[in-house]
Short mmCIF file of C-alpha atoms in Angstrom, two decimals:
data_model
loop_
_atom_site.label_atom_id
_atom_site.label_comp_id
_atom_site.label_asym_id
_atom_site.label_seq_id
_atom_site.Cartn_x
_atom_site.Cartn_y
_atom_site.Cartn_z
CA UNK A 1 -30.57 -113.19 111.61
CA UNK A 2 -27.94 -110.30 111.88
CA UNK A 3 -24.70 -111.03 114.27
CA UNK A 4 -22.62 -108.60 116.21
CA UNK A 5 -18.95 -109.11 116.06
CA UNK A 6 -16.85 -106.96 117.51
CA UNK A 7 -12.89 -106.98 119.51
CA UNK A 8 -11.83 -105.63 122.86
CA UNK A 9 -9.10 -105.03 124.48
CA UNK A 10 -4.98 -105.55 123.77
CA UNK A 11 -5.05 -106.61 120.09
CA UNK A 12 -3.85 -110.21 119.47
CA UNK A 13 -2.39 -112.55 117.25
CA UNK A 14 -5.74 -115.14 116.00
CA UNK A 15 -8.67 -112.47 116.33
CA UNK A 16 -8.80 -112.10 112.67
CA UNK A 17 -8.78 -115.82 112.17
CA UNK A 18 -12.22 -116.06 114.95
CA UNK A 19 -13.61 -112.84 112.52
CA UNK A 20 -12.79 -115.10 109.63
CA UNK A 21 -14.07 -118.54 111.12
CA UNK A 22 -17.54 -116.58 112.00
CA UNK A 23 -18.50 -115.08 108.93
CA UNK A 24 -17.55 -117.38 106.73
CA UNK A 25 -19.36 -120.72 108.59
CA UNK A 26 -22.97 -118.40 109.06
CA UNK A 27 -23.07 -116.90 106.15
CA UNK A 28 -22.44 -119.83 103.84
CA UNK A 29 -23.88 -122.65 106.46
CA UNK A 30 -26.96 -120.45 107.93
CA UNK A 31 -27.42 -117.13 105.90
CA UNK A 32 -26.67 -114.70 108.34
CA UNK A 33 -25.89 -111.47 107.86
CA UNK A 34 -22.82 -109.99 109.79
CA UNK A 35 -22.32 -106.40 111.34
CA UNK A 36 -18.63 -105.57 112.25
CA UNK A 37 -18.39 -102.84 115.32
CA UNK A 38 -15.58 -100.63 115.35
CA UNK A 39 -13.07 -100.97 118.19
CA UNK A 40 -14.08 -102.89 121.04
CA UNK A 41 -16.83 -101.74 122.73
CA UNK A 42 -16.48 -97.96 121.40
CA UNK A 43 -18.62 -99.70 118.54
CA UNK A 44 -21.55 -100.88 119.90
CA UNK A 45 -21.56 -97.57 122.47
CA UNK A 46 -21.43 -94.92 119.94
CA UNK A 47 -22.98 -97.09 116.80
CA UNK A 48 -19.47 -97.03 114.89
CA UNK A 49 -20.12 -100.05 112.20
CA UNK A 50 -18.28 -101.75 109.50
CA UNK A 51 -19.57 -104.05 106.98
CA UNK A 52 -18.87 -107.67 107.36
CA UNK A 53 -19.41 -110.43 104.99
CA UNK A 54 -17.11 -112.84 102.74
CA UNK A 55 -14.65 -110.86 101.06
CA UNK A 56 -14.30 -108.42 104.07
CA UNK A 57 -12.60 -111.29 105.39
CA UNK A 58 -10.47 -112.78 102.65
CA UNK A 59 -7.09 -113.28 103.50
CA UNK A 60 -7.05 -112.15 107.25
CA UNK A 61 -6.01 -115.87 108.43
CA UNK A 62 -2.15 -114.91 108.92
CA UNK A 63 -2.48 -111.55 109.73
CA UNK A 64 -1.88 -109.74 112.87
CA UNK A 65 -4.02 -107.69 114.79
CA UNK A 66 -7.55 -107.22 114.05
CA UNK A 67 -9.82 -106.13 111.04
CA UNK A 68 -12.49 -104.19 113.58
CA UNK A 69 -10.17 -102.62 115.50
CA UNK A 70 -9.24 -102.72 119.25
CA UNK A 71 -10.12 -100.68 122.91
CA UNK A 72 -10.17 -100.64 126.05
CA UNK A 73 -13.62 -99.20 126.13
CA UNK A 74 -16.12 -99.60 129.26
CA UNK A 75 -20.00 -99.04 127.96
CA UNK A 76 -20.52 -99.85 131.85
CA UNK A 77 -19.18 -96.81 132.95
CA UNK A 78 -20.25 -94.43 130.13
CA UNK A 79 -23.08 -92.14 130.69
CA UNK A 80 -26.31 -94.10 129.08
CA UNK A 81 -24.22 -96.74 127.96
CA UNK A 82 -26.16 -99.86 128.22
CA UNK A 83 -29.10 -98.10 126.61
CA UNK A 84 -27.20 -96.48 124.09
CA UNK A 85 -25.29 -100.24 123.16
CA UNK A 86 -29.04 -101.52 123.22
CA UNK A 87 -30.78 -98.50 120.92
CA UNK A 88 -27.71 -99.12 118.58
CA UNK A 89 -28.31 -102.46 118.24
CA UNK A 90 -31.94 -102.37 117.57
CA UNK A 91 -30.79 -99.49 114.96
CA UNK A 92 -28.69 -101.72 112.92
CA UNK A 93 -30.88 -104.56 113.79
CA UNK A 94 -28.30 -106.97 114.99
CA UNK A 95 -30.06 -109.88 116.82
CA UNK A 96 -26.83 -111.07 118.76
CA UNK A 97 -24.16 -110.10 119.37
CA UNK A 98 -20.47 -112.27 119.36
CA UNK A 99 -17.58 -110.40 121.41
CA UNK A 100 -14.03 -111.37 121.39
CA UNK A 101 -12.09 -110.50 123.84
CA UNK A 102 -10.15 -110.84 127.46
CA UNK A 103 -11.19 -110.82 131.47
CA UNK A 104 -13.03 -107.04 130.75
CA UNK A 105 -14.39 -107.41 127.29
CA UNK A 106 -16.08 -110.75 128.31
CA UNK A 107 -16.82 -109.01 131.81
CA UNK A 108 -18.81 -106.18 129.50
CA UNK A 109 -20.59 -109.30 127.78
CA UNK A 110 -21.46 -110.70 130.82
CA UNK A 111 -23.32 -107.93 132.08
CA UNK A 112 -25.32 -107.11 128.96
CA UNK A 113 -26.21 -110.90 129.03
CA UNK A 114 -27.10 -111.79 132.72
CA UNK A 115 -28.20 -108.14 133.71
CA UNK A 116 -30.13 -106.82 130.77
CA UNK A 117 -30.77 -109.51 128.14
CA UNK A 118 -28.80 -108.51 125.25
CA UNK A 119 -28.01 -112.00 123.61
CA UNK A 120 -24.20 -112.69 124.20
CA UNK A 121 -21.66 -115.29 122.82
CA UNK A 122 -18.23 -114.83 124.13
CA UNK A 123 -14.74 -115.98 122.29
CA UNK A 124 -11.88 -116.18 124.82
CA UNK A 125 -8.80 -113.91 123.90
CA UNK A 126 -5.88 -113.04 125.42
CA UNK A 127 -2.28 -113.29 125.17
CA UNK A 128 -1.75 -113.31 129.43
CA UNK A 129 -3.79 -117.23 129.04
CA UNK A 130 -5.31 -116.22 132.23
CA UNK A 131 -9.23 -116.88 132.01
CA UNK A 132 -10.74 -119.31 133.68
CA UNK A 133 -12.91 -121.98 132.15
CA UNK A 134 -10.78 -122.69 129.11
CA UNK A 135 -7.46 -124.36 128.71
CA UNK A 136 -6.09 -122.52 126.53
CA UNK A 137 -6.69 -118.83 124.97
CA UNK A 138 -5.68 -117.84 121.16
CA UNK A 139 -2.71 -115.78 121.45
CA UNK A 140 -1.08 -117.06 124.19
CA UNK A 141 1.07 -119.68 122.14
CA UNK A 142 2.42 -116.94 119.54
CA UNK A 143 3.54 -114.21 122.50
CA UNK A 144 5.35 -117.33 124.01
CA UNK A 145 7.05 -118.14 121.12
CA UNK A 146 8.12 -114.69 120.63
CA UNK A 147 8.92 -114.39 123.90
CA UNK A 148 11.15 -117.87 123.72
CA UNK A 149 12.81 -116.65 120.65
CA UNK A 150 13.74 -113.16 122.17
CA UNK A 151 15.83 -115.47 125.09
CA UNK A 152 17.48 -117.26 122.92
CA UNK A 153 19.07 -114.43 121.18
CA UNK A 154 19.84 -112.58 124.18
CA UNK A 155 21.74 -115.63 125.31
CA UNK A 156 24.41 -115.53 123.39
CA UNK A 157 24.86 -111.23 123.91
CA UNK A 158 24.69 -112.49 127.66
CA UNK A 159 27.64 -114.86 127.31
CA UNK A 160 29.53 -112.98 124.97
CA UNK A 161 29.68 -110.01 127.38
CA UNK A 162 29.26 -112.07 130.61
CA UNK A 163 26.02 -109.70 132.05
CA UNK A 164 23.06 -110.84 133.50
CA UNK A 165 20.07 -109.62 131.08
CA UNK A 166 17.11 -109.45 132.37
CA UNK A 167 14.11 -109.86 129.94
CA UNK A 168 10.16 -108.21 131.18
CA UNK A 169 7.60 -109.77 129.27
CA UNK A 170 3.54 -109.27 130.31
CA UNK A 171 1.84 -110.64 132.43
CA UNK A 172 0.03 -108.65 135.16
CA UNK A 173 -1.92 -111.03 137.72
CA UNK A 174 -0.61 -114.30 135.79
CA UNK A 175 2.97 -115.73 134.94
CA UNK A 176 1.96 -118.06 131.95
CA UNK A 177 4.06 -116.48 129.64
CA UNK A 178 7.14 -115.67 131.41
CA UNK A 179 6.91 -119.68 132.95
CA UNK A 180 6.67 -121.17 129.41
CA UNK A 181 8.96 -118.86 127.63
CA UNK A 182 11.40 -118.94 130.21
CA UNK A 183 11.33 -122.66 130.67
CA UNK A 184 11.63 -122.91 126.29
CA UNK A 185 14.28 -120.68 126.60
CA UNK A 186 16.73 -121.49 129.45
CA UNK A 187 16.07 -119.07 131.97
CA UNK A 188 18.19 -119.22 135.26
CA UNK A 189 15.15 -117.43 137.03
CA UNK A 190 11.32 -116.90 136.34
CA UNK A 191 9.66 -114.40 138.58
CA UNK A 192 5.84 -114.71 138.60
CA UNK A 193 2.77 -112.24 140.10
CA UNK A 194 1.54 -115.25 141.73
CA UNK A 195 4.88 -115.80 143.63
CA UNK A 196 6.35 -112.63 145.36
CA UNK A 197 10.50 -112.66 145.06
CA UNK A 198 13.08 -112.57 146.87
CA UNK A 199 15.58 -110.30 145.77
CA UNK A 200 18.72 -112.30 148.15
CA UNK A 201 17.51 -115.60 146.64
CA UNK A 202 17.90 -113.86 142.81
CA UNK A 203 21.07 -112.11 142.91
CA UNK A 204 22.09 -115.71 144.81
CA UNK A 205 20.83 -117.62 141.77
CA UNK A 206 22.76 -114.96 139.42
CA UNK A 207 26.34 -115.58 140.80
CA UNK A 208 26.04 -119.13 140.56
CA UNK A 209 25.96 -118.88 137.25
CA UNK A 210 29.06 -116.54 137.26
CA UNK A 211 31.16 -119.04 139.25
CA UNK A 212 30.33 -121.36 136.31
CA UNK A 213 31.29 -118.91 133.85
CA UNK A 214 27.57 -118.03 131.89
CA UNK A 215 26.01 -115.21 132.04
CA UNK A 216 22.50 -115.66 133.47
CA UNK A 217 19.12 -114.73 131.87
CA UNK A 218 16.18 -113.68 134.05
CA UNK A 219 12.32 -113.62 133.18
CA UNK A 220 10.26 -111.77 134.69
CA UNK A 221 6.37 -110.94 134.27
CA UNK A 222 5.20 -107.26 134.34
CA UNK A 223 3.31 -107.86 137.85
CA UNK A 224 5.84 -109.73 139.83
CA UNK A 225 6.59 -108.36 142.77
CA UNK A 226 10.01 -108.95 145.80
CA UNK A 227 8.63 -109.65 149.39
CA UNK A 228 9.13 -106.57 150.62
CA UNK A 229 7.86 -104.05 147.90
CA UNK A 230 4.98 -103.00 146.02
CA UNK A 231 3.74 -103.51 142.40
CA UNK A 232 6.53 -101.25 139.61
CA UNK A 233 3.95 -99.26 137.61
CA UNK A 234 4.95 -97.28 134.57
CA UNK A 235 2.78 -94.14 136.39
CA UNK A 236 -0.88 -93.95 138.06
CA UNK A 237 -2.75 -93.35 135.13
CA UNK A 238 -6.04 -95.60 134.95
CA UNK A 239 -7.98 -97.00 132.08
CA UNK A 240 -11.52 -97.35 131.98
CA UNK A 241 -11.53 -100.67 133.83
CA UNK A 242 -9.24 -99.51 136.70
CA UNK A 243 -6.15 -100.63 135.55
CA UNK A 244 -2.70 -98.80 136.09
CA UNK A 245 -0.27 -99.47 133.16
CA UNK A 246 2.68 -101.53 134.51
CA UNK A 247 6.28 -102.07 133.25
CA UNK A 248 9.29 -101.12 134.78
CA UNK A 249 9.89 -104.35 137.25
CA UNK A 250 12.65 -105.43 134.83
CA UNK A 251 14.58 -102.12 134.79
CA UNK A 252 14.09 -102.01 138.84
CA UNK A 253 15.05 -105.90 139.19
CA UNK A 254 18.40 -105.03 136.40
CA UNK A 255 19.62 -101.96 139.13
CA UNK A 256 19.39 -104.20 142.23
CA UNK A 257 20.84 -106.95 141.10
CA UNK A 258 24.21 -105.00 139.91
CA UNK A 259 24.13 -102.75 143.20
CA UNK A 260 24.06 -105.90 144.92
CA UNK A 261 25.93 -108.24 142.77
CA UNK A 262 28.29 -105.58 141.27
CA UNK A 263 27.35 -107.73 138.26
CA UNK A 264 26.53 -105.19 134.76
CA UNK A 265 23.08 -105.69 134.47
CA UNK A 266 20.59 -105.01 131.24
CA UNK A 267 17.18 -105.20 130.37
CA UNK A 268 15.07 -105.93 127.75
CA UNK A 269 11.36 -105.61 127.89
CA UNK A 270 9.47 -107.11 124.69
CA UNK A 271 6.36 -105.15 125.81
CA UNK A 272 3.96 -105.05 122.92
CA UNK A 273 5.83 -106.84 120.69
CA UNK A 274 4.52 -110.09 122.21
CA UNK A 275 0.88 -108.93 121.07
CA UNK A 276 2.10 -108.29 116.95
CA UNK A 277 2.78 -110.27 113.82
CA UNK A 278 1.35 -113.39 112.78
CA UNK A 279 -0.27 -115.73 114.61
CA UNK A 280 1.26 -119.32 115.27
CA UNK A 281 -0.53 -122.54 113.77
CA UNK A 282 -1.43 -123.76 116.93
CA UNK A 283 -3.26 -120.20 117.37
CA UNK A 284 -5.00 -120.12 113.78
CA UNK A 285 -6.57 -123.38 114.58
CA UNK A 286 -7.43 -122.84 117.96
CA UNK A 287 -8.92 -119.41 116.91
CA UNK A 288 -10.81 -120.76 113.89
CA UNK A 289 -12.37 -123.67 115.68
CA UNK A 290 -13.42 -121.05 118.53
CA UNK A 291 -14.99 -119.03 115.99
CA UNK A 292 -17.05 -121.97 114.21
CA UNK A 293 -18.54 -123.04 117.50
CA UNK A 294 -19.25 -119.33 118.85
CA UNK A 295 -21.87 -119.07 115.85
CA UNK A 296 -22.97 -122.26 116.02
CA UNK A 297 -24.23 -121.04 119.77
CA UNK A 298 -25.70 -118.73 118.15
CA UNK A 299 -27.75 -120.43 115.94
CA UNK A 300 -28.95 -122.50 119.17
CA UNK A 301 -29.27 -119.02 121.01
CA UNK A 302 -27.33 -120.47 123.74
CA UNK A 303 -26.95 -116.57 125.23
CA UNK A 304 -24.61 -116.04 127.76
CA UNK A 305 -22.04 -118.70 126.94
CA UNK A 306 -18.25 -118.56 126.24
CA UNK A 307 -16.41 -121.41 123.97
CA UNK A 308 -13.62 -122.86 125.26
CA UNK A 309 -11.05 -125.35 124.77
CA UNK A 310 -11.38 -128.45 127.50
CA UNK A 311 -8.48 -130.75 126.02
CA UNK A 312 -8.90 -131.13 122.46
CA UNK A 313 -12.58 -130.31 122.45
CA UNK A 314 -14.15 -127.09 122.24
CA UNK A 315 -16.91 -126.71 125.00
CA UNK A 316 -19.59 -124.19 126.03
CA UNK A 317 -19.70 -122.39 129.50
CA UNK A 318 -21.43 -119.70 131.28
CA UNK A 319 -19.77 -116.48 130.71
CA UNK A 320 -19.70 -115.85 134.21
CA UNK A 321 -17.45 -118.82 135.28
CA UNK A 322 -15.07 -117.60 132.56
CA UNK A 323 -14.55 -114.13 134.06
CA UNK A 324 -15.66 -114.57 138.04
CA UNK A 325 -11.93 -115.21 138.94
CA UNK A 326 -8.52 -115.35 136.83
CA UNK A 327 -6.58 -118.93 136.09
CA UNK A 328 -3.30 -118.18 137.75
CA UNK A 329 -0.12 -120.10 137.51
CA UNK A 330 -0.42 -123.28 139.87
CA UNK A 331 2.26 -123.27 142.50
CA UNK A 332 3.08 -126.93 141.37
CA UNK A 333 4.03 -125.60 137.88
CA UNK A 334 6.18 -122.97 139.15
CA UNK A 335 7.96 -125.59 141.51
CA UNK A 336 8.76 -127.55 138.42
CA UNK A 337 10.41 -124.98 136.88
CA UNK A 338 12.91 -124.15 140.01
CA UNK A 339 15.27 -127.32 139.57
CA UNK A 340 16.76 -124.92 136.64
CA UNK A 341 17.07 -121.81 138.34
CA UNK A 342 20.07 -120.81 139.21
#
């Protein structure tokens, strides 16, 4: 048998450890034969290939990033595409086909599998932790640490300037990362997609922390939004799954709160720094053990399937259940979090 691997969408920390995990396991375990497809699903689309065995794949566990490359392609909307992802793989003769990726990636893989019977196995990826079906995502725990460590450094500029800094991190229809890293890291407010702000409530939760002399710290995901405005987008441009490119919330939220406050105000938005470097331990072994089972679905050409974590054991479920609807922060979680705010 030859396997498809390929990775789509935002790069992330642990994709090269699910590559490694793969190859390694069914080659030496099942003698398969592994084809590598260029960036995302730009690979499979326009039969872009790299070869993929046991030394392509050598020392890739710490690293960053990914070996095959990353897109935001969408064969689904190309001209031809489904038949020209179906004449490439019959062309390099790949008999399944393993894709790594987030909500559109695994959308893509979906498709193909339910719609048109090319034999899928989806790995879950994505730094935002916000697909259903699976506890956890690789990725997620590394941006979160990042994301922790950033607060605590800006904590002490904070209080040696007495300003309120206001730190963006990602996050567009889910606040997992700004809700951990801003509990880990002390934040007197979180702002989340899935809970619209109000803007009186944070500048009131900034100058309580000015009558007790420190300087407050506010976290706030890339798609929160106040009550009474819209989504802040970075401009209207669209990629090829519909999506506008956000950021800017924190520089808005930083303005209002000193025009209100009189407060100085600065932000600091980690952006796509979350997504680089090397992956944590807890996201090496999550990705890994994702990547043995994913081929060992495909050696039981259980098609249409996504691994998944489900407490400390790594499941199987339909693709579609993993990508029908996003896991969003529950409001329980967030209500947790608010004894600190402020």
């Amino acid at each position: 048998m030859r396997v498809g691997v390929l990775t789509g969408g935002g790069d992330c920390p642990g994709l090269n450890a699910v590559i490694r995990a793969i190859v390694r396991k069914g080659v030496q375990e099942y003698g398969y034969e592994f084809t590598g497809f260029r960036d995302g699903w730009h690979g499979p689309l326009d039969g872009d290939t790299v070869p993929l065995d046991i030394p392509a794949v050598r020392g890739i566990l710490p690293r960053g990033g990914t070996i095959l490359g990353s897109s935001r392609t969408n064969p689904l909307k190309a001209e031809n595409g489904v038949r020209r992802v179906k004449e490439n793989l019959a062309k390099y003769e790949v008999d399944a086909l393993v894709a790594i990726g987030g909500e559109d990636t695994l959308g893509v893989a979906t498709a193909l599998s339910d719609e048109y019977g090319v034999p899928c196995v989806g790995v879950p990826k994505t730094i935002d932790n916000d697909l259903a079906a699976t506890d956890y995502t690789f990725g997620f725990d590394t941006a979160v640490n990042i994301a922790t460590e950033a607060i605590d450094r800006l904590h002490t500029t904070a209080e040696s300037h007495m300003r309120v800094l206001v730190v963006e991190v990602m996050g567009r229809h889910a606040g997992w990362i700004a809700l951990h890293s801003g509990l880990a890291g002390g934040a007197n407010a979180i702002l989340i997609p899935e809970q619209r702000f109000d803007l009186d409530q944070v500048c009131a939760w900034v100058e309580s922390r000015f009558k007790i002399r420190y300087a407050p710290i506010v976290v706030v995901a890339e798609g929160a939004m106040p009550k009474d405005g819209d989504m802040v987008l970075k401009d209207q441009t669209l990629d090829s799954f519909g999506h506008v490119r956000l950021s800017g919330v924190g520089e808005w939220l930083a303005k209002e709160i000193e025009r209100r406050t009189g407060k100085e105000a600065r932000t600091t938005v980690l952006g796509h720094v979350q997504r680089g470097g090397t992956p944590s331990a807890f996201d090496r072994w999550l990705a890994t053990r994702f990547g043995l089972h994913a081929i060992d679905a495909v050696r039981d050409q259980d098609w249409g399937k996504m691994v998944a974590l489900r407490g400390t054991e790594i499941v199987r479920v339909p693709l579609r259940d993993a990508t029908t609807q996003l896991k969003t922060v529950d409001p329980r979680l967030y209500t947790e979090a608010g004894v600190f705010f402020g």
